[in-house]
CSV table of C-alpha atoms in Angstrom, one decimal:
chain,number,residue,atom,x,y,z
A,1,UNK,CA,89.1,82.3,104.3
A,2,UNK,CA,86.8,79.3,104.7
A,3,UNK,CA,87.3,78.8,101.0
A,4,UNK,CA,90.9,79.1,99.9
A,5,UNK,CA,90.7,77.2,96.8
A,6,UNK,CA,87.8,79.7,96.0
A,7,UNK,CA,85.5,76.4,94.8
A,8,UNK,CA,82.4,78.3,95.8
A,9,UNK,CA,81.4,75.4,98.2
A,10,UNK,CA,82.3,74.6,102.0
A,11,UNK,CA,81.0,72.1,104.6
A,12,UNK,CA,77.4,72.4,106.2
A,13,UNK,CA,79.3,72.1,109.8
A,14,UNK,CA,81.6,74.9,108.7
A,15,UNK,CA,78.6,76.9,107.8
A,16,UNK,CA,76.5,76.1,110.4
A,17,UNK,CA,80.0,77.4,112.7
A,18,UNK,CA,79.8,80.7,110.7
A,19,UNK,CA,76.4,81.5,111.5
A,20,UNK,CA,76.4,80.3,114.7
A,21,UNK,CA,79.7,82.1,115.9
A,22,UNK,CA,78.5,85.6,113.8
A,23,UNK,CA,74.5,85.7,114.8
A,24,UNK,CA,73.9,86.2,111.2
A,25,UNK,CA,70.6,87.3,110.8
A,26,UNK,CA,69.4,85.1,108.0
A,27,UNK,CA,65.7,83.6,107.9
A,28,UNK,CA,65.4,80.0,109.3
A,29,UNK,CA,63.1,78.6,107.3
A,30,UNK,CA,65.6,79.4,104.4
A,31,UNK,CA,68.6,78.1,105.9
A,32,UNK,CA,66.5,74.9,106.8
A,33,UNK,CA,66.1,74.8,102.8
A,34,UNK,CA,69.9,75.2,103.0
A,35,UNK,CA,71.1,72.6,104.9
A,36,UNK,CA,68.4,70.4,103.3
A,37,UNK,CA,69.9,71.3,99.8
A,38,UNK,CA,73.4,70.4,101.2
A,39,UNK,CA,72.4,67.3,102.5
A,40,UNK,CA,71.3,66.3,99.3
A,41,UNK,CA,74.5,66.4,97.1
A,42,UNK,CA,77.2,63.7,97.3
A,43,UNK,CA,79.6,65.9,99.4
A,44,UNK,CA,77.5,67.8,102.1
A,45,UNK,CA,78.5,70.9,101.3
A,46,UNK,CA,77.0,74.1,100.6
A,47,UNK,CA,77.1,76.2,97.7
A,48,UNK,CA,78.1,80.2,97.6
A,49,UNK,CA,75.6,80.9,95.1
A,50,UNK,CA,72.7,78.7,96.1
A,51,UNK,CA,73.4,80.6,99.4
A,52,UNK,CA,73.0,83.9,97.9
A,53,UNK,CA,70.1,82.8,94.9
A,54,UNK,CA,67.9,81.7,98.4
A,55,UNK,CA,68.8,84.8,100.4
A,56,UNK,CA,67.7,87.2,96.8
A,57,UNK,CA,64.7,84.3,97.1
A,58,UNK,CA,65.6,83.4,93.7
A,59,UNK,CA,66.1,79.5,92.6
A,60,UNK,CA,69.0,78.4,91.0
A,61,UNK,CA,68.8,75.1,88.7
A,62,UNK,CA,70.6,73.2,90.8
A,63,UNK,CA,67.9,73.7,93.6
A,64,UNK,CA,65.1,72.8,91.1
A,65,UNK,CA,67.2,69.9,90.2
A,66,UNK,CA,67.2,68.5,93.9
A,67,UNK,CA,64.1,69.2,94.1
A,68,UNK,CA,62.7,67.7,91.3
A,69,UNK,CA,65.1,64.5,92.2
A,70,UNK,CA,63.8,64.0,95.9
A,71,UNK,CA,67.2,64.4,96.6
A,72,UNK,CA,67.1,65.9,100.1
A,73,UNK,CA,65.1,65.1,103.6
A,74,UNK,CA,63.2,68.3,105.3
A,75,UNK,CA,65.0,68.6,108.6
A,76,UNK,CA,61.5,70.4,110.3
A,77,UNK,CA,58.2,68.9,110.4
A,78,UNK,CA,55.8,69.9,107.4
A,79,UNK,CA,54.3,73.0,107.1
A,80,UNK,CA,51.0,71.7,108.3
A,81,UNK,CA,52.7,71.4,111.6
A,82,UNK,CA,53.2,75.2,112.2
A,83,UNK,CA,51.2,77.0,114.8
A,84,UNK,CA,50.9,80.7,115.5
A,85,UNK,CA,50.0,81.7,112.3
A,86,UNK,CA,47.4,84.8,111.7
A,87,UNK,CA,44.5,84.3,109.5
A,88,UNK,CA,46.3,85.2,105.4
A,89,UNK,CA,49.1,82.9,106.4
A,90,UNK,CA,47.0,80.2,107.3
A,91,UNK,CA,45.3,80.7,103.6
A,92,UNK,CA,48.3,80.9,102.0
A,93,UNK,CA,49.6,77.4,103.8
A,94,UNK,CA,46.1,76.7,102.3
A,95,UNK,CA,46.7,77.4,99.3
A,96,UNK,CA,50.4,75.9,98.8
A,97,UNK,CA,48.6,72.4,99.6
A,98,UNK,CA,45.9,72.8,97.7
A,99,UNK,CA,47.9,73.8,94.5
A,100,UNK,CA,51.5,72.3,94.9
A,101,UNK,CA,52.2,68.2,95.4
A,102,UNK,CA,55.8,68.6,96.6
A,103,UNK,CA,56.1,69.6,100.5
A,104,UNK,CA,59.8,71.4,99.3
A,105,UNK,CA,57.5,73.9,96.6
A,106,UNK,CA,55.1,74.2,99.4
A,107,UNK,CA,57.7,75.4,101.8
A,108,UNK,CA,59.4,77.7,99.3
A,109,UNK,CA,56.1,79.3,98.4
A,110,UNK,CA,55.4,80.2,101.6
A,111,UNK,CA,58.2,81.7,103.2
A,112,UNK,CA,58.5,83.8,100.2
A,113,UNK,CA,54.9,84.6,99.4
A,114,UNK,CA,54.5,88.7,99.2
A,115,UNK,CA,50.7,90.1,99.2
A,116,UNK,CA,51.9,92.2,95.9
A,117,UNK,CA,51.3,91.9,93.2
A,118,UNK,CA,47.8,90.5,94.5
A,119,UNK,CA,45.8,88.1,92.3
A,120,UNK,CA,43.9,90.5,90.2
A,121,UNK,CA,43.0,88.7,87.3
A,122,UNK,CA,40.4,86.2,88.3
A,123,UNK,CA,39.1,88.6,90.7
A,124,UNK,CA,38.4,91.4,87.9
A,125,UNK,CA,37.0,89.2,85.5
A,126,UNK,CA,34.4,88.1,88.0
A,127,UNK,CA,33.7,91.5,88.9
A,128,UNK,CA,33.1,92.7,85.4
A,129,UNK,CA,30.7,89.4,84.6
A,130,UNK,CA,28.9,90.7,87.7
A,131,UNK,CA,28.5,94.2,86.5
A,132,UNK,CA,27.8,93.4,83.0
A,133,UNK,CA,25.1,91.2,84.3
A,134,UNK,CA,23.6,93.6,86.7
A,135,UNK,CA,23.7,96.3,84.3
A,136,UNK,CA,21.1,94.0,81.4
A,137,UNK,CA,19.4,93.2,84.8
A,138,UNK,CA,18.7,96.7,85.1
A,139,UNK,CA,18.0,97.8,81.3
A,140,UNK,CA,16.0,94.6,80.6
A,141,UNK,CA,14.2,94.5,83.9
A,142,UNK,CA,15.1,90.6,83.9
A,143,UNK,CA,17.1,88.9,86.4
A,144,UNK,CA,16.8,85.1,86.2
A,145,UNK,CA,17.0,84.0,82.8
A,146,UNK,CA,18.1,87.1,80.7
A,147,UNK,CA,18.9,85.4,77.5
A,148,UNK,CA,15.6,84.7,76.8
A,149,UNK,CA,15.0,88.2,76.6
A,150,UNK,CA,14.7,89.1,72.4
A,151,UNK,CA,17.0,92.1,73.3
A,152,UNK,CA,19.8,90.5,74.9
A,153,UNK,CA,20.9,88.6,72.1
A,154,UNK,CA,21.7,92.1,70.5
A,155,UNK,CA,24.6,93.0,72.9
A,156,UNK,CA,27.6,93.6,71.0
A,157,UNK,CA,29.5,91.1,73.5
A,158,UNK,CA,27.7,88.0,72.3
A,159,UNK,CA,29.4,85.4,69.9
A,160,UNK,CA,27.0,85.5,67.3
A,161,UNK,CA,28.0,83.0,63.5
A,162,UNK,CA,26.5,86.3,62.0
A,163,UNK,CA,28.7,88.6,63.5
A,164,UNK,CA,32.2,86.7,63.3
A,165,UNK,CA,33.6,89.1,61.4
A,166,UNK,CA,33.8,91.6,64.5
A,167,UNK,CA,36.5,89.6,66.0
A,168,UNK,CA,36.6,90.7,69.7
A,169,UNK,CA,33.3,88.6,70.2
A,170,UNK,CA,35.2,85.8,70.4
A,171,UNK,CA,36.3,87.2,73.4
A,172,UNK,CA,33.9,89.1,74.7
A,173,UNK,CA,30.9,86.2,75.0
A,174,UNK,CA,32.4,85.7,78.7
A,175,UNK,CA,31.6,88.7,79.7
A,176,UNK,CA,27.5,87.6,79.1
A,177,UNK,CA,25.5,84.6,80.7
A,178,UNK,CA,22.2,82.8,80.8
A,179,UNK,CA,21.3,83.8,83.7
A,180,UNK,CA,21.8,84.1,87.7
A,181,UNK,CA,22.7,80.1,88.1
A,182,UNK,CA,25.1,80.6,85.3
A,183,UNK,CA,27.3,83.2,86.5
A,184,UNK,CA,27.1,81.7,90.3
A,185,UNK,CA,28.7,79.0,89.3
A,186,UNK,CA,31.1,80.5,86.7
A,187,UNK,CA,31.9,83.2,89.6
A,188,UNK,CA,32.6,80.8,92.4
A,189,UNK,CA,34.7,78.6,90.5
A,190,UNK,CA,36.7,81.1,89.3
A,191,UNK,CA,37.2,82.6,92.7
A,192,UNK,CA,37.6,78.9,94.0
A,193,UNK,CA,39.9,77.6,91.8
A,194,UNK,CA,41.5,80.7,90.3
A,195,UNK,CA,42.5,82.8,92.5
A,196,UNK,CA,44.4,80.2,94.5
A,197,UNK,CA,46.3,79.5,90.6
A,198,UNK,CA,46.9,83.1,90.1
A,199,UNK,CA,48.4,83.7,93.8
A,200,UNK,CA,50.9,80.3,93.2
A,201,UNK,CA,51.5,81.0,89.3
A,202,UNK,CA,51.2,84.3,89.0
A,203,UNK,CA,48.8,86.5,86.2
A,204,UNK,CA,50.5,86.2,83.3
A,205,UNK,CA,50.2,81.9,83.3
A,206,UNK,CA,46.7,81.9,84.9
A,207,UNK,CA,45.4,84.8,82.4
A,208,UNK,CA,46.8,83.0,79.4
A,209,UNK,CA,45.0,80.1,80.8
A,210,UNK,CA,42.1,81.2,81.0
A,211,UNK,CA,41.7,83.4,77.8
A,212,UNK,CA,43.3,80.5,75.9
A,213,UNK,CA,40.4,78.4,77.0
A,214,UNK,CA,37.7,81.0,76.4
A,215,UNK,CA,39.1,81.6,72.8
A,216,UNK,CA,39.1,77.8,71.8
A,217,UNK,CA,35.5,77.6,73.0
A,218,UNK,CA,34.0,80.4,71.1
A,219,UNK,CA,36.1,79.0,67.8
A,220,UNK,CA,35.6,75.2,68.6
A,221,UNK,CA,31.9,76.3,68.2
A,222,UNK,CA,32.2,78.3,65.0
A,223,UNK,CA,33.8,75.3,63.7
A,224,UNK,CA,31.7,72.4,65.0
A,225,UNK,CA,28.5,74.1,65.9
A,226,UNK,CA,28.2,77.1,62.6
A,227,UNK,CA,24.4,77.9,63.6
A,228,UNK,CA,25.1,78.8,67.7
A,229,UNK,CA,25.3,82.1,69.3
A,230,UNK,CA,27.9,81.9,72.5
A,231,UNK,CA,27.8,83.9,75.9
A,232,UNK,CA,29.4,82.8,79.0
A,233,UNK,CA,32.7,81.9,80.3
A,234,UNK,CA,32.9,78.4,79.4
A,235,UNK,CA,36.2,77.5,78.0
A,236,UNK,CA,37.9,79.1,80.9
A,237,UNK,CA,36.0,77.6,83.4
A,238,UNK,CA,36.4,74.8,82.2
A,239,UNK,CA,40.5,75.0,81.2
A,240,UNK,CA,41.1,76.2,84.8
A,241,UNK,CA,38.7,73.0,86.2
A,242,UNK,CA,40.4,70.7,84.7
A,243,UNK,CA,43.8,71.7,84.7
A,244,UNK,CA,43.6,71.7,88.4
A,245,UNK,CA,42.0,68.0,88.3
A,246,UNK,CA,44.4,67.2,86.3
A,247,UNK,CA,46.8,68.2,87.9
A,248,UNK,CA,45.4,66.9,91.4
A,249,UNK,CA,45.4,63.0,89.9
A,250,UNK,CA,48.8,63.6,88.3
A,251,UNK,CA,50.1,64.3,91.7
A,252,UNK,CA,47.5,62.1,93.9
A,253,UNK,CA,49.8,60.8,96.4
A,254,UNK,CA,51.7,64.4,97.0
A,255,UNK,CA,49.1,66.4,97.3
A,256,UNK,CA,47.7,67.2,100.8
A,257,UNK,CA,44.5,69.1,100.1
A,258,UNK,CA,41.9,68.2,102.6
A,259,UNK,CA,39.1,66.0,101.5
A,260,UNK,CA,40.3,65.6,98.4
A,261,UNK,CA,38.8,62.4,97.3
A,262,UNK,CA,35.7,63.9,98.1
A,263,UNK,CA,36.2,66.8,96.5
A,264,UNK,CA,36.9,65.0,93.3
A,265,UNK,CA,33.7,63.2,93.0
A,266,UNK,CA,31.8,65.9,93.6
A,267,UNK,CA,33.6,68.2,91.0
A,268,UNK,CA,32.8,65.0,87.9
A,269,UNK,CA,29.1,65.0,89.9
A,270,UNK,CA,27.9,68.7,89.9
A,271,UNK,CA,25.6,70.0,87.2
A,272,UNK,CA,23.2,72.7,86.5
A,273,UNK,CA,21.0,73.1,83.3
A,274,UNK,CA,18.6,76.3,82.4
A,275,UNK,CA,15.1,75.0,82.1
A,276,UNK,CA,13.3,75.7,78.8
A,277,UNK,CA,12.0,78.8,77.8
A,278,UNK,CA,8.5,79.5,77.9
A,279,UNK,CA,6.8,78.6,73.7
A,280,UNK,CA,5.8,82.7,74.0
A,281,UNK,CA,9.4,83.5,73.1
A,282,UNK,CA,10.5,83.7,69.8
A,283,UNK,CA,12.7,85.9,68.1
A,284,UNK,CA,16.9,86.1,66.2
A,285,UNK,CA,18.3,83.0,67.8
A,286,UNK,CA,15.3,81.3,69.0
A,287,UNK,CA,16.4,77.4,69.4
A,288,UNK,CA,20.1,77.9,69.0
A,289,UNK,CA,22.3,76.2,71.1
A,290,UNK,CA,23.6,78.5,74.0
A,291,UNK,CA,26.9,77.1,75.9
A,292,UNK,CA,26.7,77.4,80.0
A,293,UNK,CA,29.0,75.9,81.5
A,294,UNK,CA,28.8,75.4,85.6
A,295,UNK,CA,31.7,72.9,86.9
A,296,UNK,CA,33.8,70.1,85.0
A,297,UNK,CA,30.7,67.5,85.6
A,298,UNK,CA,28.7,65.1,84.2
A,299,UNK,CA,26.9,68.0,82.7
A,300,UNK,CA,29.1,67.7,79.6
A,301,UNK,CA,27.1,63.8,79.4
A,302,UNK,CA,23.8,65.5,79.9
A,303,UNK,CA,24.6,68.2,77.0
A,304,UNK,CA,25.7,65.9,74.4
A,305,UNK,CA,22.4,63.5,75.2
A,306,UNK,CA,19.9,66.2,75.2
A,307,UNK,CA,21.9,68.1,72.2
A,308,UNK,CA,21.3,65.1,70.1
A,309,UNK,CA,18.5,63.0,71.7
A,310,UNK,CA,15.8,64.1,72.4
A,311,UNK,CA,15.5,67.5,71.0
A,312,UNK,CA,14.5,70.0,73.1
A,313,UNK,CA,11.8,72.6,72.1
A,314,UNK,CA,12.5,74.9,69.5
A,315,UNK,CA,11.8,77.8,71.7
A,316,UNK,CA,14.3,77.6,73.7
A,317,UNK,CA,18.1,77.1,73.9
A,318,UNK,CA,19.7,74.1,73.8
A,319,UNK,CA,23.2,73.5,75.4
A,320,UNK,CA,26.1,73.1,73.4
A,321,UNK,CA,29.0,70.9,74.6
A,322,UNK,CA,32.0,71.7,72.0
A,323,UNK,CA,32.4,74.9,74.1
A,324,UNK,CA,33.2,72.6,77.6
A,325,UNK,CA,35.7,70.2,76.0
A,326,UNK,CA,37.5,72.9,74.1
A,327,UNK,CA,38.4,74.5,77.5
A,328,UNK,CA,38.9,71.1,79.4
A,329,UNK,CA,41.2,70.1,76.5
A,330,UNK,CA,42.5,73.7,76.8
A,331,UNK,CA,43.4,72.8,80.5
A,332,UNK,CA,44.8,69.3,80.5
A,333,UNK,CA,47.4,69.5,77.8
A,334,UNK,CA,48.5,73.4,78.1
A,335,UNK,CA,47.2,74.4,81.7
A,336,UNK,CA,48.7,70.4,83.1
A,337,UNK,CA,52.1,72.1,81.7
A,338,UNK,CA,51.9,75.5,83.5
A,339,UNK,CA,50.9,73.8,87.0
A,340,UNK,CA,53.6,71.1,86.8
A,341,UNK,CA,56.1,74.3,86.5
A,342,UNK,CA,56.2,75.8,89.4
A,343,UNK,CA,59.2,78.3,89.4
A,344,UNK,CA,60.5,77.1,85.8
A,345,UNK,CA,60.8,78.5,83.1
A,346,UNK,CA,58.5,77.4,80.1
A,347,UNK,CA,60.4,78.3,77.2
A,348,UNK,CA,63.2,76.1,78.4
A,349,UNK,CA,60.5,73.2,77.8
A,350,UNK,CA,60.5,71.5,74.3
A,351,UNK,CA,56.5,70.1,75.6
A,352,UNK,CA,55.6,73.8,76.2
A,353,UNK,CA,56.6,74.4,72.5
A,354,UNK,CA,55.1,71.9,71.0
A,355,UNK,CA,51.8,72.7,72.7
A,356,UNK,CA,52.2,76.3,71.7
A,357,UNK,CA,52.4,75.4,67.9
A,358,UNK,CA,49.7,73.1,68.3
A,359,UNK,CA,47.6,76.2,69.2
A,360,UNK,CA,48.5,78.3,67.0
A,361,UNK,CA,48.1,75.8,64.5
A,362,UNK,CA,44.6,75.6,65.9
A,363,UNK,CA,43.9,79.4,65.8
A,364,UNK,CA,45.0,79.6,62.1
A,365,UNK,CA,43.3,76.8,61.1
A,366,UNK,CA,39.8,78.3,62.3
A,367,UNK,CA,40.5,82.0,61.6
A,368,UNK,CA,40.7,80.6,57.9
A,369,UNK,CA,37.3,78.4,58.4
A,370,UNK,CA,35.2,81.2,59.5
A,371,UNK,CA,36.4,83.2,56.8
A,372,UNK,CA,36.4,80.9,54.2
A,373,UNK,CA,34.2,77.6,54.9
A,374,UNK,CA,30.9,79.2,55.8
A,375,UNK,CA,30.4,80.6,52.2
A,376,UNK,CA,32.0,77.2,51.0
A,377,UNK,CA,29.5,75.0,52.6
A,378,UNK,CA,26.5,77.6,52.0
A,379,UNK,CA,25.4,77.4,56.0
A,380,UNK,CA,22.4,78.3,56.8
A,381,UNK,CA,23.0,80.7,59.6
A,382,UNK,CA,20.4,82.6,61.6
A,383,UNK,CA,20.0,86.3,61.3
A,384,UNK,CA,22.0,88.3,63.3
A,385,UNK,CA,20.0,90.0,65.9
């Protein structure tokens, strides 16, 4: 009746008359979103099916559209401004500014926010990198520095240029660290930083992330560095650290996280390094280069001096850097992508694409080197253990 042309669109005061004069029970916050849409095309009307694509809390293009155009003024105050809320709403208004720059995202994510499915990923690879590491604790009766222990470099999880050949090692070496300073770090970042990406992006984006990252680190090294064992969960540390910094200076001005400049400079600033094994340890691997990999920091500076210049002792590890700046590449070309998409598709991206080929290129180019080029160039590999 309010629509006898059957355009699909009538005025926001006609609307606003229907709801009023029927007590519809529809959500505020999404009506808000609504009018706001309305108000942001050249008529002022709204649309049947953005009505019904925000009621099914789905997003129609058009809606991505005004958003993405700044096309429309929020008729509420920001979501900072709300009061009443219990404690996992205010971490979830947490979370939507400390992950998305635009207040419209922000607002959408959290009105439609459901506790299921939860953020499982992040939270079960930490969990397993704990066990694993209690569980050597335990067999090798060494809970500080375990890979100086002759036996640990035997697990069948470690990256080792001897053992390429069993290919899930490439994977696998996150599963293993240095020792208890190693997997603090790797563990609170990753509950820091990636459970607050998987609960806006979802699992499948954050878990491609982070495995993409982890699997360019372990073959960036096979590549770069043919004489180094690998454990811990460098490349997807580091691909989820700097695809959020990234994506924080992309969107400087937008984003509303608290402290953030301070934040910032004490992400690049943070380091840790394993000291130096004591000269009584010797054995398969002895003076290798073993990645670790704390925080996106000036640690990667401090790696490639003391990797080069000057050596460290031969009886102890020696950090490898190739392993960081995989991941960190990892995250600012292919993770920037999937945080700048919020709600999008990615396969309706032609930069998404290109990026995909680009790894894949990657992944076939070194799945030929370590089959072919370490025979080729006759490298002098260390025994497996």
């Amino acid at each position: 009746q309010l629509d006898p042309e059957n355009t699909g669109f009538i005025g926001v005061e006609t609307f606003a008359s229907l709801v009023h004069s029927h007590e519809l029970p529809l959500d505020p916050a999404k009506l808000d979103m609504l009018v706001a849409l309305a108000q942001g095309n050249d008529e002022g009307q709204v649309c049947y099916q953005e009505l019904v694509d925000l009621i099914s809390s789905k997003r129609s293009s058009s809606f991505k559209r005004a958003i993405a155009n700044g096309q429309r003024a929020l008729p509420r105050d920001v979501l900072l401004d709300e009061t009443g809320l219990g404690i996992y709403k205010r971490f979830v208004r947490y979370v939507a500014y400390e992950i998305l720059p635009c207040e419209m995202d922000r607002r959408w994510y959290f009105y439609q926010h459901r506790t299921c499915p939860p953020p499982v990923f992040m939270a079960a690879v930490t969990l397993t990198q704990i066990i694993v590491f209690l569980c050597y604790g335990a067999r090798l009766n060494k809970w500080v520095l375990q890979t100086y222990h002759p036996e640990y470099m035997k697990s069948p999880l470690v990256y080792h240029p001897g053992h390429r050949a069993r290919a899930w090692r490439f994977l696998t070496y996150m599963f293993m660290h240095v020792g208890l300073e190693q997997l603090g770090f790797n563990a609170l970042l990753q509950l820091m930083i990636g459970v607050p990406l998987e609960m806006v992006h979802g699992i499948l984006r954050i878990s491609f992330l982070y495995l993409a990252g982890v699997l360019a680190g372990s073959l960036t090294v096979s590549i770069t560095d043919m004489r180094a064992p690998l454990v811990g969960g460098s490349g997807g540390v580091y691909a989820l650290c700097s695809a959020h910094l990234a994506n924080v200076v992309m969107n400087w001005a937008g984003m509303r996280c608290p402290y953030k400049l301070l934040r910032m400079v004490l992400a690049l600033v943070c380091s840790e390094y394993p000291p130096p094994a004591p000269p009584a340890v010797r054995g398969p691997g002895a003076g290798s280069h073993l990645p670790h990999c704390p925080a996106v920091s000036s640690e990667v500076g401090r790696a490639v001096w003391l990797r080069f210049s000057p050596p460290l002792p031969a009886s102890g590890p020696q950090p490898s850097f190739m392993a960081h700046l995989a991941g960190a590449i990892v995250g600012i070309s292919m993770g920037l992508t999937i945080l700048r998409s919020y709600e999008e598709s990615l396969q309706d991206q032609c930069g998404w694409w290109v990026l995909l080929l680009s790894y894949g290129t990657f992944l076939l180019f070194a799945v030929f080197w370590n089959i072919f080029a370490y025979d080729l160039l006759g490298a002098q590999i260390p025994p497996p253990p």
